Short mmCIF file of C-alpha atoms in Angstrom, two decimals:
data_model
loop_
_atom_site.label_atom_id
_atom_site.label_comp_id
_atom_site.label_asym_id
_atom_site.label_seq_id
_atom_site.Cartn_x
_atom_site.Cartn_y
_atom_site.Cartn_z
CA UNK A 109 0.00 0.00 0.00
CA UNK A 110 3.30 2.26 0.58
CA UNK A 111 4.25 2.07 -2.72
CA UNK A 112 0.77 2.54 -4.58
CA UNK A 113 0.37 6.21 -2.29
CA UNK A 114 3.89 6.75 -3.37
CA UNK A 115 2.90 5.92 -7.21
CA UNK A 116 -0.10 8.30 -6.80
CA UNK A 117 2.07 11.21 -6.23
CA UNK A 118 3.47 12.05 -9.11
CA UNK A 119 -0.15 12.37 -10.62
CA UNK A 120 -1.49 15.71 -10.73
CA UNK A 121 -4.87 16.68 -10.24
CA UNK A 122 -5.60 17.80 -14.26
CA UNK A 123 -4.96 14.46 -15.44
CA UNK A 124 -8.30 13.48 -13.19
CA UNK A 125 -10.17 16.30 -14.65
CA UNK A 126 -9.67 15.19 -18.25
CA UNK A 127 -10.14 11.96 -17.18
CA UNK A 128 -13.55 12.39 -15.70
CA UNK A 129 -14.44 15.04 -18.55
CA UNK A 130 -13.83 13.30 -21.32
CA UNK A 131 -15.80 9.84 -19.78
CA UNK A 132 -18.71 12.40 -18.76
CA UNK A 133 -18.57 13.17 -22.16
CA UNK A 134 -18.93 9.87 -23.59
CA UNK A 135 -21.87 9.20 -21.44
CA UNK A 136 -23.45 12.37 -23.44
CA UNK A 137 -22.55 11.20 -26.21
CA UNK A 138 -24.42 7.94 -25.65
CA UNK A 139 -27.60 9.55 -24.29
CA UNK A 140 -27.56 10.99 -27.44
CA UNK A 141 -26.81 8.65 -30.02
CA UNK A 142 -28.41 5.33 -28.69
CA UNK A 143 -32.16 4.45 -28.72
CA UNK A 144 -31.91 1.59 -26.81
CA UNK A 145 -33.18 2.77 -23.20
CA UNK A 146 -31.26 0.57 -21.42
CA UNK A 147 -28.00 2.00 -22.99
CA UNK A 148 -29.39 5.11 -22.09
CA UNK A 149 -29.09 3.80 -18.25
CA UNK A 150 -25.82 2.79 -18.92
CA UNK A 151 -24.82 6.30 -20.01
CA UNK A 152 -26.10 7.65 -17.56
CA UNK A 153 -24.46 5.27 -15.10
CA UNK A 154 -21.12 6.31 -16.52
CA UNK A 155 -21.71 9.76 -16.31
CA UNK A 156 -22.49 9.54 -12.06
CA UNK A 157 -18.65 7.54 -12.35
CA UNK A 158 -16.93 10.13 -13.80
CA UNK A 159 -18.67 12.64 -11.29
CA UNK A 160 -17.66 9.97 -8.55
CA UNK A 161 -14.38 9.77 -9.61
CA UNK A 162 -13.62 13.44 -9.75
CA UNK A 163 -15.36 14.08 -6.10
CA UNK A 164 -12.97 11.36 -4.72
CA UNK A 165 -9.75 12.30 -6.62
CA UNK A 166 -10.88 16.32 -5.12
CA UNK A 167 -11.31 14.95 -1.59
CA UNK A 168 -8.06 13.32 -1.28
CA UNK A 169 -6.67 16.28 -3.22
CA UNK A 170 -7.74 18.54 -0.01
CA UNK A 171 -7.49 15.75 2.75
CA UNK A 172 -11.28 16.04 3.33
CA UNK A 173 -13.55 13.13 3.89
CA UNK A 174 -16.77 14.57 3.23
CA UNK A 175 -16.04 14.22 -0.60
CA UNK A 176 -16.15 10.43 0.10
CA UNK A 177 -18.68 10.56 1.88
CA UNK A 178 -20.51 12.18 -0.83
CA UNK A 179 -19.78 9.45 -3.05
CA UNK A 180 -20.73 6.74 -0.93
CA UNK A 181 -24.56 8.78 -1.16
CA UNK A 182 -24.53 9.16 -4.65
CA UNK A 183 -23.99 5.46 -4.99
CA UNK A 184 -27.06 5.31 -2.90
CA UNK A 185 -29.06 7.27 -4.96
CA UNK A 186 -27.53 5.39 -8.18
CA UNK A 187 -29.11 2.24 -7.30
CA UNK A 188 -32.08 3.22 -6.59
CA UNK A 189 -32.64 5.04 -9.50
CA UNK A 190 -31.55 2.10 -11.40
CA UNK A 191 -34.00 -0.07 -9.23
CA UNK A 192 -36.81 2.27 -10.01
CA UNK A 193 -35.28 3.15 -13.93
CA UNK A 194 -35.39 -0.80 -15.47
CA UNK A 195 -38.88 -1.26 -13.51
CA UNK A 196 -40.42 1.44 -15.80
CA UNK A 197 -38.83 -0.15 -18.49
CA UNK A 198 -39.58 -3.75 -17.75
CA UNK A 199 -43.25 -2.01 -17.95
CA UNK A 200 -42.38 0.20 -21.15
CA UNK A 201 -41.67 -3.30 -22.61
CA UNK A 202 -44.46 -4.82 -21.43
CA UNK A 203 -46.70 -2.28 -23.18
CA UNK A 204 -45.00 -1.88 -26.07
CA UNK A 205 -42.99 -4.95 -27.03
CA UNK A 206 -39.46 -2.92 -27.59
CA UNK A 207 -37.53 -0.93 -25.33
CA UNK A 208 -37.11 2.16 -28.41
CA UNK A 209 -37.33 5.44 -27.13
CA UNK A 210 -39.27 6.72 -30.15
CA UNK A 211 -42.15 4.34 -29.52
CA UNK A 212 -42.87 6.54 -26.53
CA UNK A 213 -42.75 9.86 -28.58
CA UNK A 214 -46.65 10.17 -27.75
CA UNK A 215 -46.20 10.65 -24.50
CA UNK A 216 -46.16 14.12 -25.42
CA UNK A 217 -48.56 16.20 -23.87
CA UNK B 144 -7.92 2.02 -21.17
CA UNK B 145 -11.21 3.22 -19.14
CA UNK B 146 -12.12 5.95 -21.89
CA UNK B 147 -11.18 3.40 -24.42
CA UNK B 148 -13.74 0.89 -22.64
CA UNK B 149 -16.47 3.43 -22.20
CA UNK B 150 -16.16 3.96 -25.75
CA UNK B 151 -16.60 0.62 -26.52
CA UNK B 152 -19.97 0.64 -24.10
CA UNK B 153 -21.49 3.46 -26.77
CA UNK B 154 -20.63 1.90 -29.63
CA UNK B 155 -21.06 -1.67 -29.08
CA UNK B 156 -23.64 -3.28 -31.35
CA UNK B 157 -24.84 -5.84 -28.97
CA UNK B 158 -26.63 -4.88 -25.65
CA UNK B 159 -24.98 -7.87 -23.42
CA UNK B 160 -21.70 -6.98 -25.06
CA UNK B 161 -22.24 -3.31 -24.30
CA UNK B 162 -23.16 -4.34 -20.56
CA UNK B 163 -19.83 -6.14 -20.29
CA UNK B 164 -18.24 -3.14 -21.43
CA UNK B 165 -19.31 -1.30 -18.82
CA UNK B 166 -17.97 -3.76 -16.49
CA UNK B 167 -14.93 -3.44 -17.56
CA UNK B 168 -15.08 0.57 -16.87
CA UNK B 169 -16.24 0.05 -13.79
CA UNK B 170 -13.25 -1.87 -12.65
CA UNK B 171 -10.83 0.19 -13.71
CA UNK B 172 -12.46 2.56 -11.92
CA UNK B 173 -11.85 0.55 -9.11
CA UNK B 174 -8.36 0.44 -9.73
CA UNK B 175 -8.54 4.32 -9.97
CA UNK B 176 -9.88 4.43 -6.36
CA UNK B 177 -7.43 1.96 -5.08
CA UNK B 178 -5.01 4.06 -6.30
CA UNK B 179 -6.31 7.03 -4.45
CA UNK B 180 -6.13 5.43 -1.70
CA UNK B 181 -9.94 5.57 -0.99
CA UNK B 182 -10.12 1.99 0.18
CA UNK B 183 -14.02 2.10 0.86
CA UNK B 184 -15.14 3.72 -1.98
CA UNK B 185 -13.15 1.05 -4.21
CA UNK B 186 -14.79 -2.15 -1.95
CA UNK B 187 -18.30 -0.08 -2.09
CA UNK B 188 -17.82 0.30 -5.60
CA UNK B 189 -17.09 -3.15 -6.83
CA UNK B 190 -19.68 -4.51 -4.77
CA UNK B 191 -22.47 -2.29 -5.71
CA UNK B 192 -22.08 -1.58 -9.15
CA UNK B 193 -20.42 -4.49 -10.73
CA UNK B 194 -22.34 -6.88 -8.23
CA UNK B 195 -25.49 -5.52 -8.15
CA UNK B 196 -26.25 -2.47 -10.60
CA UNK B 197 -24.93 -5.03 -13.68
CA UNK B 198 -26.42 -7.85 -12.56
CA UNK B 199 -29.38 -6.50 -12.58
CA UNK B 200 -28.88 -4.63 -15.90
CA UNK B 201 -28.03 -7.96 -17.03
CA UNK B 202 -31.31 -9.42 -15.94
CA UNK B 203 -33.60 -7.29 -17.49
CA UNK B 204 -31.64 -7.38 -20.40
CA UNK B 205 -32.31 -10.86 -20.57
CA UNK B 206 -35.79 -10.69 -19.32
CA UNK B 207 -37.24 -8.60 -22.37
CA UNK B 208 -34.63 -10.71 -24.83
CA UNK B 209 -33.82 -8.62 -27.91
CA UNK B 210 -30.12 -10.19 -28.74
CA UNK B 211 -31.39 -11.08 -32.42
CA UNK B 212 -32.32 -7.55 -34.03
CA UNK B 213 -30.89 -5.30 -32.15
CA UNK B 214 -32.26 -1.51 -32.34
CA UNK B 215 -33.39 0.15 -35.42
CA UNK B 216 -30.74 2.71 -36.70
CA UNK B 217 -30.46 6.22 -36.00
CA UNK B 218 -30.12 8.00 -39.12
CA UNK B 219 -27.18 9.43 -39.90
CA UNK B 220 -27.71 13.32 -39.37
CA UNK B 221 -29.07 12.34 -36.17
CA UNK B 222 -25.79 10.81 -35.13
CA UNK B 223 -23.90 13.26 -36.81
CA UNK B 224 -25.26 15.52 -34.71
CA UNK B 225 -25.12 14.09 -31.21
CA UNK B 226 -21.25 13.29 -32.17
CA UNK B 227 -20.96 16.75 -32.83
CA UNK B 228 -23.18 18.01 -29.82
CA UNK B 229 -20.99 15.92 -27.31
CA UNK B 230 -17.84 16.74 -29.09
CA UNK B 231 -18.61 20.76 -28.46
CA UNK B 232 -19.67 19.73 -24.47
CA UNK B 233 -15.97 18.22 -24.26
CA UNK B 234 -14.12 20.86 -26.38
CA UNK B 235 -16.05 23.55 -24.19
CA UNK B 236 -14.85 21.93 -21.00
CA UNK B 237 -11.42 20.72 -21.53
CA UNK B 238 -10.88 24.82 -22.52
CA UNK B 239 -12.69 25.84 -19.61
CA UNK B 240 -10.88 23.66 -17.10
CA UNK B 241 -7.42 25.00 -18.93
CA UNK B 242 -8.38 28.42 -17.41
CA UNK B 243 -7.71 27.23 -14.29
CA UNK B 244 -4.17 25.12 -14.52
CA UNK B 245 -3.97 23.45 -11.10
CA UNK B 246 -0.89 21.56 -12.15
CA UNK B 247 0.35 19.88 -8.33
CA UNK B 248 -0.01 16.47 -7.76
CA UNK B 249 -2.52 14.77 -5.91
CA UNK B 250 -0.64 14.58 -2.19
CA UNK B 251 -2.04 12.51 -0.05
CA UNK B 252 -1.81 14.45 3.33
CA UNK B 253 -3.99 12.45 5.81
CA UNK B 254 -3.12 8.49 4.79
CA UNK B 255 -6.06 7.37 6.69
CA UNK B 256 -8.57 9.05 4.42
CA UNK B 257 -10.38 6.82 3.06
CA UNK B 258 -9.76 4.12 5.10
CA UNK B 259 -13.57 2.46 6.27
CA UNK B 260 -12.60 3.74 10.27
CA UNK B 261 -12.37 6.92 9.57
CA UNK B 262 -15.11 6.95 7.00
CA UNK B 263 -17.11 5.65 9.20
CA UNK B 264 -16.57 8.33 12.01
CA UNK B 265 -17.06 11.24 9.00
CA UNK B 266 -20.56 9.30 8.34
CA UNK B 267 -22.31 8.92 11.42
CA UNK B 268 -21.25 12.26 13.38
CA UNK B 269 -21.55 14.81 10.59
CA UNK B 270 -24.08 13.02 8.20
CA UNK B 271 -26.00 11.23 10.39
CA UNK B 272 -29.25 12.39 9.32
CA UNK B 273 -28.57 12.12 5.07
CA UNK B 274 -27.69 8.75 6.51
CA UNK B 275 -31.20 8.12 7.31
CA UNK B 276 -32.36 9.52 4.70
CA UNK B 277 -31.19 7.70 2.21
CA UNK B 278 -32.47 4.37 4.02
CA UNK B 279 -35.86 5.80 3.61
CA UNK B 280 -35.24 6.56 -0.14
CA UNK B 281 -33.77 3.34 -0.67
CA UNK B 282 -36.78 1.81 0.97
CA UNK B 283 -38.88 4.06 -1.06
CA UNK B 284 -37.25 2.62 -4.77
CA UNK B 285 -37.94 -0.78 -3.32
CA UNK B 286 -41.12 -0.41 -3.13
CA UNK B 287 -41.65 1.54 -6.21
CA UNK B 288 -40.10 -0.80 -8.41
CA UNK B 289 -41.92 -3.75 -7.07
CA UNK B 290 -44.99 -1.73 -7.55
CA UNK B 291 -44.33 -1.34 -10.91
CA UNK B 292 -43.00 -4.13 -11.94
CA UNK B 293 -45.40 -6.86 -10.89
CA UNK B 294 -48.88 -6.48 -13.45
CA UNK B 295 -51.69 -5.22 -12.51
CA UNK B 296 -53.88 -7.83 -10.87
CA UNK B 297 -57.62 -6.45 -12.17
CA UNK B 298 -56.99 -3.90 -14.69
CA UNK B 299 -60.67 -3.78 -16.02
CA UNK B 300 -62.39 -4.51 -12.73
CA UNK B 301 -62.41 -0.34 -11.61
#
């Protein structure tokens, strides 16, 4: 354990902020170009990681554990919003017969 | 090798192989809180996401079973676009975040951090009541996915 905290170091803090940019980014990206709700999920998943990763790599950054504390709520949150997320679309599939987003287009008002 | 992975997870034809993708992101995020020393969040994070959060993906994914045709295409302007849109979210960012060029390492001052003790002291003096809160609003997704998962006993009968 010594050496890995001696191997994190040398890493500074921008290299997590690109990190956790650029993987937020590709969750947009796959909000966006999927229609597959489920993918849609998993974008979303990735996108509360990279927000995750970048509160943790912050709180060590300033030697303050309520950034992991955070975390450990927003993982919370995550699975129940997953619980409750595939429920509506085990129903959505029920109703419909696909999971497409564009099925449900007349849900609109 | 993460962003490479959660590229993959976007692009991936196949739903399951998409889903194991993902899996693979996950863990090296693990790795990435390992390294950080955050020894909780790594243990909290394999077990709930890869353990449960997949699993379940994986479930439904095979409980509403569309392996064969997989979803009708987007067309291509449409993709084009959303490329484009997330491409102009990341350019936008990476020049904001330039601006503010906090180039020294990640020092790890406290090497207890995120060890589960004193975690665990952080949790239950300061956010004791959060705490609680979340039980309730994990309690509270329980119940409303079982609610609407399970059909409708007497649909007509009201």
């Amino acid at each position: 354990m010594e050496s890995l905290t001696n191997t994190i170091k040398s890493v500074p803090l921008n290299h997590y902020i690109m990190l956790c940019t650029i993987i937020f980014s590709i969750g947009v990206m796959g909000v966006l170009l999927r229609r597959n709700a489920i993918i849609i999920f998993m974008s979303v998943e990735l996108m509360l990681n990279a927000v995750n990763l970048l509160l943790t790599a912050f709180s060590v950054y300033h030697g303050d554990a309520s950034g992991q504390v955070f975390v450990f709520f927003i993982m919370a949150l995550a699975a129940a919003e997953v619980a409750v997320g595939l429920a509506i679309i085990v129903m959505i599939y029920r109703n419909t017969n696909s999971v497409d987003i564009n099925v449900l287009n007349r849900l609109k008002w | 090798m993460s962003i490479f992975f959660a590229i993959l997870v976007i692009t991936a034809k196949n739903p399951v192989h998409s889903i194991l993708y993902l899996v693979l992101t996950f863990f090296t995020f693990t790795v990435h809180y390992i390294l950080l020393n955050a020894q909780f969040l790594a243990i909290v994070n394999f077990i709930v996401y890869m353990g449960a959060i997949l699993v379940l993906f994986l479930y439904t994914l095979m409980l509403i079973n569309l392996n064969k045709d997989s979803e009708p295409v987007k067309s291509n302007i449409v993709k084009i676009a959303a490329v484009l849109g997330g491409g102009c979210l990341l350019v936008v960012l990476v020049g904001c975040l330039k601006q503010v060029g906090v180039a020294s390492p990640v020092l790890l001052k406290d090497p207890g951090l995120g060890l589960v003790q004193n975690l665990g002291k952080v949790l239950f003096n300061e956010f004791l009541l959060p705490f609680e809160i979340s039980s309730l609003l994990l309690l509270s997704a329980m119940v409303g996915a079982v609610l609407l998962a399970t059909k409708d006993p007497k649909p007509k009968s009201l």
